[in-house]
CSV table of C-alpha atoms and ligand atoms in Angstrom, one decimal:
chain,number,residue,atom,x,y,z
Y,8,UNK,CA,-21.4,117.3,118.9
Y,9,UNK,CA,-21.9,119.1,115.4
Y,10,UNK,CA,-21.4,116.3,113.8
Y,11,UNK,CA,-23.4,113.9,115.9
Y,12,UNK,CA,-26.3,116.4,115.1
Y,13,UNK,CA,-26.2,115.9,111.4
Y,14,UNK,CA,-26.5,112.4,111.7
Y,15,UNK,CA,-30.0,110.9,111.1
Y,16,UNK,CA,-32.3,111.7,113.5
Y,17,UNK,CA,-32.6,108.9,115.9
Y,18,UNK,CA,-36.4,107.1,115.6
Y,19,UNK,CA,-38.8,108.3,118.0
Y,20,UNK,CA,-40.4,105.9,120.6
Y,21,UNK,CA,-43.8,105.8,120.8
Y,22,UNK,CA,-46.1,103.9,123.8
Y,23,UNK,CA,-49.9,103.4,122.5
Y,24,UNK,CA,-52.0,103.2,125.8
Y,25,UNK,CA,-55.8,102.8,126.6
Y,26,UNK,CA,-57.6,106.4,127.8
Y,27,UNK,CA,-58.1,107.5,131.1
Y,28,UNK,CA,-61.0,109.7,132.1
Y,29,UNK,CA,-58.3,111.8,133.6
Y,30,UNK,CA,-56.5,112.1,129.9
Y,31,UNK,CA,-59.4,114.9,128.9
Y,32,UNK,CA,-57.2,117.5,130.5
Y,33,UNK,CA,-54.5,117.4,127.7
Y,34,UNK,CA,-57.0,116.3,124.3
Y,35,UNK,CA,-57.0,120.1,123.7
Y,36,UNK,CA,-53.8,120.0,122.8
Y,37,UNK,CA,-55.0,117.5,119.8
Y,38,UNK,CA,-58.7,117.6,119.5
Y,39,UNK,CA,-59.8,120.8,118.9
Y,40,UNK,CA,-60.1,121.1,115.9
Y,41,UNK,CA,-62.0,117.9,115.5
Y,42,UNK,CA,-64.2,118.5,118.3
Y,43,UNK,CA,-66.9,121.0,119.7
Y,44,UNK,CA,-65.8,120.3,123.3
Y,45,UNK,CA,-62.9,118.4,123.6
Y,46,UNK,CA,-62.7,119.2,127.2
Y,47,UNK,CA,-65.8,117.4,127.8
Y,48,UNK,CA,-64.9,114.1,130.0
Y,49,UNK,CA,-68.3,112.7,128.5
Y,50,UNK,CA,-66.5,112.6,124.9
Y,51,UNK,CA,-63.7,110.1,126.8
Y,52,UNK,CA,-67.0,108.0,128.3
Y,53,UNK,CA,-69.5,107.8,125.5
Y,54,UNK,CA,-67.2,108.0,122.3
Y,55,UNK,CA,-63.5,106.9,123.4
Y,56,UNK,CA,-64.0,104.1,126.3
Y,57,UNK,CA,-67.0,102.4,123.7
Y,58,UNK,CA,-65.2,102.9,120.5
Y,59,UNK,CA,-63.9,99.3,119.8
Y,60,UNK,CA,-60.1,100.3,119.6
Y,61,UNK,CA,-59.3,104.2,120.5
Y,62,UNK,CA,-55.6,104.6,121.8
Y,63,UNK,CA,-53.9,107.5,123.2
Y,64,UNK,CA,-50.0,108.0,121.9
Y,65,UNK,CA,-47.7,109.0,124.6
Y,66,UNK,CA,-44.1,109.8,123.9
Y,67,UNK,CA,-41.9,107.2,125.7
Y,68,UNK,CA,-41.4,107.4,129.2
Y,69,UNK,CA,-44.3,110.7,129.9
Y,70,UNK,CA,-47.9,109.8,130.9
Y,71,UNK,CA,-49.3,112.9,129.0
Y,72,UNK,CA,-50.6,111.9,126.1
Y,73,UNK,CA,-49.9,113.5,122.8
Y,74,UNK,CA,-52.0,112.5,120.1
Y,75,UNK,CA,-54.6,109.3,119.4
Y,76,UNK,CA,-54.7,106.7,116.8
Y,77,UNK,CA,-58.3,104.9,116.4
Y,78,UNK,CA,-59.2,101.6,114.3
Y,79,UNK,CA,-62.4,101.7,113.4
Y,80,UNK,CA,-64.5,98.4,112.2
Y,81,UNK,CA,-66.6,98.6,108.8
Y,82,UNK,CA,-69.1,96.7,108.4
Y,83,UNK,CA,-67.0,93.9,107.1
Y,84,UNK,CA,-65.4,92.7,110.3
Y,85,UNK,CA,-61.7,91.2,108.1
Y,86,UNK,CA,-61.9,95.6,107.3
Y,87,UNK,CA,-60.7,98.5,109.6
Y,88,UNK,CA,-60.0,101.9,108.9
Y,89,UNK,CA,-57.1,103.5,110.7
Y,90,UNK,CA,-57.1,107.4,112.4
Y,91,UNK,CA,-54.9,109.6,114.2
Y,92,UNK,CA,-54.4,112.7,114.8
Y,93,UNK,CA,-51.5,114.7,117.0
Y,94,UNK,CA,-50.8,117.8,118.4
Y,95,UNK,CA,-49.4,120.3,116.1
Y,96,UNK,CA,-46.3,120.8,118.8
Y,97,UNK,CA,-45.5,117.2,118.3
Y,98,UNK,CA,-45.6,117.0,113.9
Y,99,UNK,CA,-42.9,116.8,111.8
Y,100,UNK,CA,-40.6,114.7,114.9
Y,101,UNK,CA,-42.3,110.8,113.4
Y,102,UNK,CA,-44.2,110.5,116.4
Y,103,UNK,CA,-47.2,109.8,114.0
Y,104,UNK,CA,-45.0,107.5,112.1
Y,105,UNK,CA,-43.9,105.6,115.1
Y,106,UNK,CA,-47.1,105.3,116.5
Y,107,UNK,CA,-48.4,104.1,113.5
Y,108,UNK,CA,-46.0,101.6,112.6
Y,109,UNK,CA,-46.7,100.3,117.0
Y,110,UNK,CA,-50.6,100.2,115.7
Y,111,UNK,CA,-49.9,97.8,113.0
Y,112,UNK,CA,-47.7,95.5,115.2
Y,113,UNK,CA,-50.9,95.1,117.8
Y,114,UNK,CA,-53.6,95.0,116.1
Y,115,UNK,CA,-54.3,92.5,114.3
Y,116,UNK,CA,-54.0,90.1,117.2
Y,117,UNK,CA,-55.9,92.3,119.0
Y,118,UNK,CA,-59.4,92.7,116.9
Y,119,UNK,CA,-60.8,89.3,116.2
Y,120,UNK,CA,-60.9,88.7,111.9
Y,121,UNK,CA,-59.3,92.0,111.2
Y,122,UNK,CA,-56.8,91.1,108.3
Y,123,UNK,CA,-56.5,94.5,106.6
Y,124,UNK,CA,-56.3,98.3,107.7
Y,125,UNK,CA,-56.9,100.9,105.6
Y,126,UNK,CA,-56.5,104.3,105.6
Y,127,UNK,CA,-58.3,106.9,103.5
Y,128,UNK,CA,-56.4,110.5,103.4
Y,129,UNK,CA,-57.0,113.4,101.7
Y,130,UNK,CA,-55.3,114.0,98.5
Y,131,UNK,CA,-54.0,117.5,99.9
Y,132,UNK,CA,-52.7,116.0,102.8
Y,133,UNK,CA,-49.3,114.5,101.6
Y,134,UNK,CA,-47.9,114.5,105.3
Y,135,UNK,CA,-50.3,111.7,106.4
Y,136,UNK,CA,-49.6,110.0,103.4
Y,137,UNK,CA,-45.8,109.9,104.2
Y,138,UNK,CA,-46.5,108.5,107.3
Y,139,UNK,CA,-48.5,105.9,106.1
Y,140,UNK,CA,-45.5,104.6,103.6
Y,141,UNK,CA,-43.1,105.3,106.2
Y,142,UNK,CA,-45.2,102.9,108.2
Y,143,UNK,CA,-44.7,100.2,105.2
Y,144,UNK,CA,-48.6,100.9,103.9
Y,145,UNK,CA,-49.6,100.0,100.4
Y,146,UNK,CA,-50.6,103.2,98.2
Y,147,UNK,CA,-53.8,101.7,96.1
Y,148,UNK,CA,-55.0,103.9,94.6
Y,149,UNK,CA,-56.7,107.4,94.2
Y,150,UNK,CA,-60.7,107.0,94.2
Y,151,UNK,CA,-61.9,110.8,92.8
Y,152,UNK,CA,-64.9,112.5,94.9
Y,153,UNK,CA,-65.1,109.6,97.4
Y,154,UNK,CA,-65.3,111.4,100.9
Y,155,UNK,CA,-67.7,114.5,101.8
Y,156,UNK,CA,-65.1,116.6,104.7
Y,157,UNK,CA,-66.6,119.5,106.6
Y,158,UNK,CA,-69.3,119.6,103.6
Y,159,UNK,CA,-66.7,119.3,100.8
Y,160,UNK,CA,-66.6,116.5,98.3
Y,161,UNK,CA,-62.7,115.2,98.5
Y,162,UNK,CA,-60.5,113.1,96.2
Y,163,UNK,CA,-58.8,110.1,98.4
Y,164,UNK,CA,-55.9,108.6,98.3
Y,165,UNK,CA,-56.6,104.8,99.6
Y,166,UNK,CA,-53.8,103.5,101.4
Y,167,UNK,CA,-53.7,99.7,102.9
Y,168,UNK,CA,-51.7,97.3,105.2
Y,169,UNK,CA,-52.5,93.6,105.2
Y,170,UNK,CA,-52.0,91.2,107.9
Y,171,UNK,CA,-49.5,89.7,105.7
Y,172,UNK,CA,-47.3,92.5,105.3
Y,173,UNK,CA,-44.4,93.4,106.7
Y,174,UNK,CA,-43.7,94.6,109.4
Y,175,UNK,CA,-41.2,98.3,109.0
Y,176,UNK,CA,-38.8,97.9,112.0
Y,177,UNK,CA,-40.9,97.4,114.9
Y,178,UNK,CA,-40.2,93.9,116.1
Y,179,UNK,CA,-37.7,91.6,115.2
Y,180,UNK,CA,-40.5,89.5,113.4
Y,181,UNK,CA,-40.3,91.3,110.5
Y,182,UNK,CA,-43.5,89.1,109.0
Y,183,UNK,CA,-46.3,87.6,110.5
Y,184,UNK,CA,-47.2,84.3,110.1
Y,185,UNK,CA,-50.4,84.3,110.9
Y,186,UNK,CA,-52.3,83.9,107.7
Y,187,UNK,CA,-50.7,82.9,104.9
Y,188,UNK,CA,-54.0,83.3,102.6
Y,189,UNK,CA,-53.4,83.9,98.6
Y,190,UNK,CA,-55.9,86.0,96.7
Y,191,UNK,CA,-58.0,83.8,94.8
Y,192,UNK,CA,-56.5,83.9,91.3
Y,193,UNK,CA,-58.7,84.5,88.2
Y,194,UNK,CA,-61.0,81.7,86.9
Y,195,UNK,CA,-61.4,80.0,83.9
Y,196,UNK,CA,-64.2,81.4,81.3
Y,197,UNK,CA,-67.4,79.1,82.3
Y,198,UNK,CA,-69.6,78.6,78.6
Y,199,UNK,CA,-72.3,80.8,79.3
Y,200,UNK,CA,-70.0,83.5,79.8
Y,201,UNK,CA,-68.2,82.5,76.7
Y,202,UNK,CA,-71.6,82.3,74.9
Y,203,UNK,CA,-71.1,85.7,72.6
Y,204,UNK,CA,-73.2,86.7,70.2
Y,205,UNK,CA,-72.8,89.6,67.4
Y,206,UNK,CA,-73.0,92.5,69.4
Y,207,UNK,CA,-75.7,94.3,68.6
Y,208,UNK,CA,-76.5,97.4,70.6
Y,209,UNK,CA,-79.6,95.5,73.4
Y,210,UNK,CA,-82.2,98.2,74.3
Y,211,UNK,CA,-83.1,98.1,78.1
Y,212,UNK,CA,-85.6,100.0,80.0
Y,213,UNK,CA,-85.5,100.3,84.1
Y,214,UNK,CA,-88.0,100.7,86.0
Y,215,UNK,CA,-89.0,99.9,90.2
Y,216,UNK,CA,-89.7,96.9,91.1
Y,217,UNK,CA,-93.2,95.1,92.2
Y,218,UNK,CA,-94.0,92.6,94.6
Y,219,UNK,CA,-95.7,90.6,91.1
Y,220,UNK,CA,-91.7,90.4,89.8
Y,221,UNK,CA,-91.5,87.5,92.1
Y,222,UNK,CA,-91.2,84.6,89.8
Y,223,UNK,CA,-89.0,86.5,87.4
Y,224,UNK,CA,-86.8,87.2,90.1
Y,225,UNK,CA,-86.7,83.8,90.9
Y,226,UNK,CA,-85.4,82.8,88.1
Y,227,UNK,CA,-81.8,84.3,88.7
Y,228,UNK,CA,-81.7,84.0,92.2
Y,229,UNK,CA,-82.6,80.3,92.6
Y,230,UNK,CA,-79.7,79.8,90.1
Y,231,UNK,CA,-76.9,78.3,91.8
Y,232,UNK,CA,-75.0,79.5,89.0
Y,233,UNK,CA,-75.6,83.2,89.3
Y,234,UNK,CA,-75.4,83.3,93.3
Y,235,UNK,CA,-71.9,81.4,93.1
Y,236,UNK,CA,-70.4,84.8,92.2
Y,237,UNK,CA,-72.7,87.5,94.5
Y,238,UNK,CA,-72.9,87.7,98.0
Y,239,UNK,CA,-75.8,86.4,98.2
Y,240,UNK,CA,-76.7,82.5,99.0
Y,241,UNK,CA,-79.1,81.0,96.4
Y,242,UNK,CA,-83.2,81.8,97.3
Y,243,UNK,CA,-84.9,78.4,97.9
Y,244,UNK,CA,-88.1,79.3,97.9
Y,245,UNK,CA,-90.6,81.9,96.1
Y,246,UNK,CA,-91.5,83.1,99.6
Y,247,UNK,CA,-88.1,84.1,100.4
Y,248,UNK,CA,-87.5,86.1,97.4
Y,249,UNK,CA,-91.1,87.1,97.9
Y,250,UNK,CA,-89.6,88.5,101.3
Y,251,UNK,CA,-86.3,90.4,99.7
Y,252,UNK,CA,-88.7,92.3,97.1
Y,253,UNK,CA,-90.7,93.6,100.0
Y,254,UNK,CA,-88.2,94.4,102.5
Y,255,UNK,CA,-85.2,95.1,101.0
Y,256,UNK,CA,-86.0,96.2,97.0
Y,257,UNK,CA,-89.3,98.1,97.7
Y,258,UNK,CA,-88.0,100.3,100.0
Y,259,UNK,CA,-84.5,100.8,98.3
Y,260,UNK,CA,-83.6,104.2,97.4
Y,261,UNK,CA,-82.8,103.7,93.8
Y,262,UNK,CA,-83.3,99.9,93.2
Y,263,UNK,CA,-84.6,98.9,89.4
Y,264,UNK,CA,-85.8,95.9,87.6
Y,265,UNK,CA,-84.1,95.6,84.1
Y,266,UNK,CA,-86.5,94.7,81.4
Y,267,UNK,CA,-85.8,94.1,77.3
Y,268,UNK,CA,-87.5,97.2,75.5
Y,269,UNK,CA,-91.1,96.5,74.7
Y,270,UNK,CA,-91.0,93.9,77.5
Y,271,UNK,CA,-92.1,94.1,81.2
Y,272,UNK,CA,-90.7,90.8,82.6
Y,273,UNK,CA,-87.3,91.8,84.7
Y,274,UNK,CA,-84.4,89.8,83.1
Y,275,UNK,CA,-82.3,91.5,85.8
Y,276,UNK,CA,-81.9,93.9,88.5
Y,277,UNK,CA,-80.0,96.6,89.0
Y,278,UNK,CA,-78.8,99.0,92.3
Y,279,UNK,CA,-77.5,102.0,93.2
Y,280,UNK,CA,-76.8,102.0,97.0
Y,281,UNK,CA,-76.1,105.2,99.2
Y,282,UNK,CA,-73.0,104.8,101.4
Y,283,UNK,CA,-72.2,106.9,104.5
Y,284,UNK,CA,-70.8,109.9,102.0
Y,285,UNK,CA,-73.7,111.2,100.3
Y,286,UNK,CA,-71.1,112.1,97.6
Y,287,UNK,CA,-70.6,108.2,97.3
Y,288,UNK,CA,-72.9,105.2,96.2
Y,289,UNK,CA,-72.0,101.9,94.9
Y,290,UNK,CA,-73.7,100.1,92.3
Y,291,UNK,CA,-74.5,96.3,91.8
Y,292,UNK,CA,-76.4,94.3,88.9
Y,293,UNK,CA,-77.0,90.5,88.0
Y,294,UNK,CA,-78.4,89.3,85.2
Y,295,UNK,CA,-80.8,86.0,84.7
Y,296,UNK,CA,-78.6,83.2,83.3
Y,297,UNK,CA,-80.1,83.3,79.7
Y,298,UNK,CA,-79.7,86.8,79.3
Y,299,UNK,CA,-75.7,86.6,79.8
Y,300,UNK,CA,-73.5,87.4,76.8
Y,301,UNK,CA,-75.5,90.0,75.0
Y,302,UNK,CA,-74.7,93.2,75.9
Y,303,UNK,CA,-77.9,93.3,78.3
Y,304,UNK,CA,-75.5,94.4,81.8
Y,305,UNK,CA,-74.2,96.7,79.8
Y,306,UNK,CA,-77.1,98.8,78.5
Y,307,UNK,CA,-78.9,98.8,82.0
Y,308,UNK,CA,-75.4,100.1,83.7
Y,309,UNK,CA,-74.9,102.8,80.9
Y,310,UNK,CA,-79.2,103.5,81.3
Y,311,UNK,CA,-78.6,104.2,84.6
Y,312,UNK,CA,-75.5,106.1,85.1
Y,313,UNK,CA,-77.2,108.5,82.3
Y,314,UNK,CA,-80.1,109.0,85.0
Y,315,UNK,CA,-79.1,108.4,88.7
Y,316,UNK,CA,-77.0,111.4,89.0
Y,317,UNK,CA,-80.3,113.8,88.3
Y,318,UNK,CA,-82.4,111.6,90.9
Y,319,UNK,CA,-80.1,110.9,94.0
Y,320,UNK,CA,-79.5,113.9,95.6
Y,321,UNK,CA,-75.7,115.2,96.2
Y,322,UNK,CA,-74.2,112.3,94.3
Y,323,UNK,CA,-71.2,112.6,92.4
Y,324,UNK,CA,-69.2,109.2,92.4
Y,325,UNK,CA,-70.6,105.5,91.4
Y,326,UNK,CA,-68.2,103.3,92.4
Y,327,UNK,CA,-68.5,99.2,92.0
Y,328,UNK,CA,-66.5,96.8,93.6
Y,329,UNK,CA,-65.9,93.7,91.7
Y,330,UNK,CA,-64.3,90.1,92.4
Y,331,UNK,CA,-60.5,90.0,90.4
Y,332,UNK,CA,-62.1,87.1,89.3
Y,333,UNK,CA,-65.0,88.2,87.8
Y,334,UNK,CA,-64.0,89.4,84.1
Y,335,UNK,CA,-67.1,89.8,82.9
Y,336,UNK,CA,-68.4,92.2,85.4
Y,337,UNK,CA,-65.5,94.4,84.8
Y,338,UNK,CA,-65.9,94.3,81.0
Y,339,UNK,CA,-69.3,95.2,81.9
Y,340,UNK,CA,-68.6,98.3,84.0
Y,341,UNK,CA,-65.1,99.3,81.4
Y,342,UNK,CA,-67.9,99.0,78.2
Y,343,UNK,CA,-70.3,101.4,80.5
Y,344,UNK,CA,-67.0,103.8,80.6
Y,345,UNK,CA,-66.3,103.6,84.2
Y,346,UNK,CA,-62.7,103.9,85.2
Y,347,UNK,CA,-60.6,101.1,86.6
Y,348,UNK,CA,-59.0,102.5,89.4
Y,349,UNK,CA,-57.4,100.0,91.6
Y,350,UNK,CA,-56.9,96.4,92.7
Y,351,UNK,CA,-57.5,96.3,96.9
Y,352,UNK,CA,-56.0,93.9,98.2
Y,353,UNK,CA,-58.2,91.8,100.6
Y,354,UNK,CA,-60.8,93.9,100.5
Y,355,UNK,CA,-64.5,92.2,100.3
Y,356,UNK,CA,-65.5,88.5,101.0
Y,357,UNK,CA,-67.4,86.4,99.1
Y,358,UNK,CA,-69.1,83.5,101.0
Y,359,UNK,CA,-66.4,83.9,103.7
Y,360,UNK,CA,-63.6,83.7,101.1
Y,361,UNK,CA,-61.2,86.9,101.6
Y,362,UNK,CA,-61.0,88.3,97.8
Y,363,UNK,CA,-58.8,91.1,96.6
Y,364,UNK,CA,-61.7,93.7,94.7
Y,365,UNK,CA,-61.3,95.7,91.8
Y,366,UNK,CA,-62.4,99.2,92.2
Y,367,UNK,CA,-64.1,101.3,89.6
Y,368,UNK,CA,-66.3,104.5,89.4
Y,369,UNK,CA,-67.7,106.7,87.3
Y,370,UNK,CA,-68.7,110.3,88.1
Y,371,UNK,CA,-70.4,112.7,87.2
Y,372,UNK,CA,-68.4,114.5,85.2
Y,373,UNK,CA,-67.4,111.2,83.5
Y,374,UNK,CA,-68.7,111.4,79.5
Y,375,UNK,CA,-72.0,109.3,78.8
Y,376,UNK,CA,-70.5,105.9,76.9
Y,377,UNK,CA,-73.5,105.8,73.9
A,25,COA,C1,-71.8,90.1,85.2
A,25,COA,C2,-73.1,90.0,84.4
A,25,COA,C3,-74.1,91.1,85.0
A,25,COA,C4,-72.8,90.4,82.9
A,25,COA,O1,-74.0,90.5,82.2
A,25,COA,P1,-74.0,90.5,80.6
A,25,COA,O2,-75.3,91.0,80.1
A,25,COA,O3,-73.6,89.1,80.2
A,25,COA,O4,-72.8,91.5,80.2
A,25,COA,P2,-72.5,92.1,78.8
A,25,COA,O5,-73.0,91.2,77.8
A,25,COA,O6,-73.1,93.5,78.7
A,25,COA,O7,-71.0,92.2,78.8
A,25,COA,C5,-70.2,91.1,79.2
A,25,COA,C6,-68.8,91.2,78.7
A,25,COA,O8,-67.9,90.4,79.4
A,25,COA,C7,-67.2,89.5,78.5
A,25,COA,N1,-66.9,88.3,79.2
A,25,COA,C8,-67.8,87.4,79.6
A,25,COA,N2,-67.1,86.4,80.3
A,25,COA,C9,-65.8,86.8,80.3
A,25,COA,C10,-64.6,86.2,80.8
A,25,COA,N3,-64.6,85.1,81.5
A,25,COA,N4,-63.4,86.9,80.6
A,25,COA,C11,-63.4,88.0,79.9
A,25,COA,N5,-64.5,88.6,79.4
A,25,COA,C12,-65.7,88.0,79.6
A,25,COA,C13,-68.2,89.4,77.4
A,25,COA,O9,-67.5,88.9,76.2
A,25,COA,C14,-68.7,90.8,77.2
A,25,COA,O10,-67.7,91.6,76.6
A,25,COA,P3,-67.7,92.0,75.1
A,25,COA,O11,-69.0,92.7,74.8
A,25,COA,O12,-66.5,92.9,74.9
A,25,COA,O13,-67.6,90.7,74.3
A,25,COA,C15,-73.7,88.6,84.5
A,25,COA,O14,-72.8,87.7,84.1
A,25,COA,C16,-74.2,88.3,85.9
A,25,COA,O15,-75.3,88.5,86.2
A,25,COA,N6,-73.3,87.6,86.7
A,25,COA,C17,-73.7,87.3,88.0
A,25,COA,C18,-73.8,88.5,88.9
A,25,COA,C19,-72.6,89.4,88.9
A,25,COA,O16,-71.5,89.0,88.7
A,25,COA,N7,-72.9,90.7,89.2
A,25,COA,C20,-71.9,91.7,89.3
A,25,COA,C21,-71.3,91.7,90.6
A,25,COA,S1,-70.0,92.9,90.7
């Protein structure tokens, strides 16, 4: 027996199971600390019973359950972000890990499109972030000042599992074979991106946008060229572009046209846009055709990182998300002296093609690149 009890601790089993209105008895054991009244059974019917996919973990063979483990959609549907907490009577057993690693074996065929999970954990909190590798997650990468949590602005570690992964001894299918997608790989340099001149330093100046920018806006978003690399599909006509100025960049919290200095014709526009931590916004740009290649990005992104700190409140982290295969963006955003932090794998589409993204940020401690 002495010996048997050295050995290494058998793996826990885990059953993930839908709630039951009659499961609010026990969620004080787990909840609360997350919520005011966790005793509430209209917490189960308005939160738990609508949320998309909210399980409870039961140890194997009792009904009483012990913890949950949630995926939540974003707001791109191929994107979830995983949750769970557990009882404190149950941690440090791998009930967490086990019901993780069951969470990952059903999901994906359960939520329609889903083909990557993340989870974003708190740099402090290295006992979720064992379970996560233990549960065969990636480690990405650490993105500084990206969460607010119970009004504090938190480093994150970002941690993800693809539908392509493998599977850490749960079934005997150790891989799926559902999707068998590659990452697009990086293009080939197209001439006008090639098209350097002598750098010399461009002078930019920003300012908001009017409804009278119309034609110069149409003049990069009617190229095919330009939209082939944004999310955007290209504008047909002046009255849809007429349209996005009014409705999308007029009332934009921090949305600028870029001009040349001395000139008040946009060449360019550039965005800062809030997310749902108001410690966290991300920034996008593009750039009329004949403008590429001179440095003109690059002055507008260092213009307004020197500025948008001061006039959004509570920000602290820019971060921009950028194709792989998009080098000159992310020459763009290293010349501007934002940080490269990580390659996410599947992480943003781009006219319905899955792409692995290239995470960067600059905050606002960063130095000012001159
Ligand atoms: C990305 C974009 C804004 C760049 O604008 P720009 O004014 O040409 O940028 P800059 O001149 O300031 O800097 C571009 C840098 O990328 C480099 N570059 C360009 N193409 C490149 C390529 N294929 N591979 C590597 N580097 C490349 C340039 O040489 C330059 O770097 P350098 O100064 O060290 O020589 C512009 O191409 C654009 O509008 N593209 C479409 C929209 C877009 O991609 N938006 C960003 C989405 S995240």
């Amino acid at each position: 027996m002495e010996q048997r009890s050295q050995e290494a601790p058998r793996p826990v089993e885990v059953t993930i199971r839908r709630f039951e209105l009659s499961d609010v008895d026990s969620m004080t054991d787990w909840a609360s600390d997350l919520l005011d009244k966790p005793r509430e059974p209209s917490f189960i019917r308005d939160f738990v019973f609508r949320h998309p996919w909210f399980r409870a973990i039961c140890l194997a063979g009792v009904d009483r359950h012990v913890g949950s483990v949630s995926v939540t959609p974003t707001g791109d549907p191929r994107r979830a972000e995983l949750g769970y907490v557990l009882a404190r009577a149950h941690w440090g057993k791998g009930v967490a890990t086990a019901a993780v690693k069951r969470t990952v074996a059903t999901v994906f065929d359960e939520m329609e499109g889903l083909e990557r999970l993340e989870a974003l954990v708190d740099v402090a909190n290295t006992a979720s972030q064992h379970v996560l590798e233990k549960a065969g997650f990636r480690r990405e990468a650490v993105l500084p000042k990206y969460r607010v949590i119970k009004g504090a602005v938190k480093d994150i570690v970002m941690f993800s599992f693809l539908i392509t992964d493998p599977l850490v001894d749960c079934t005997s299918a150790s891989t799926r074979q559902s999707s068998s997608k590659k990452p697009e790989r990086q293009k080939s340099l197209t001439m006008e991106q090639r098209n350097r001149e002598t750098p010399r330093a461009v002078e930019v100046t920003l300012r908001p946008f009017e409804i009278s920018d119309v034609d110069a806006m149409m003049v990069w978003a009617s190229d095919p060229q330009v939209a082939a690399v944004c999310r955007w599909d290209v504008y047909e006509s002046t009255e849809h572009v007429l349209a996005f100025i009014r409705d999308v960049m007029l009332p934009h919290p921090w949305s600028r046209a870029i001009c040349l200095a001395g000139e008040d014709w946009p060449v360019g526009a550039v965005s800062v846009t809030p997310t749902g931590d108001p410690c966290r916004a991300e920034l996008g740009y593009v750039l009329a055709r004949a403008h590429w290649g001179k440095g003109v990005a690059t002055a507008a992104v260092k213009r307004t990182v020197a500025t948008v700190f001061d006039e959004m409140e509570g920000l602290e982290r820019v971060e921009a998300v950028v194709d792989v295969a998009n080098p000159a963006s992310q020459r763009v955003l290293e010349k501007a002296g934002f940080t490269k932090e990580a390659v996410l794998r599947k992480y943003g589409a781009i006219k319905g093609v899955v792409k692995d993204m290239v995470m960067f940020s600059f905050i606002n401690t960063d130095p000012f690149v001159e």
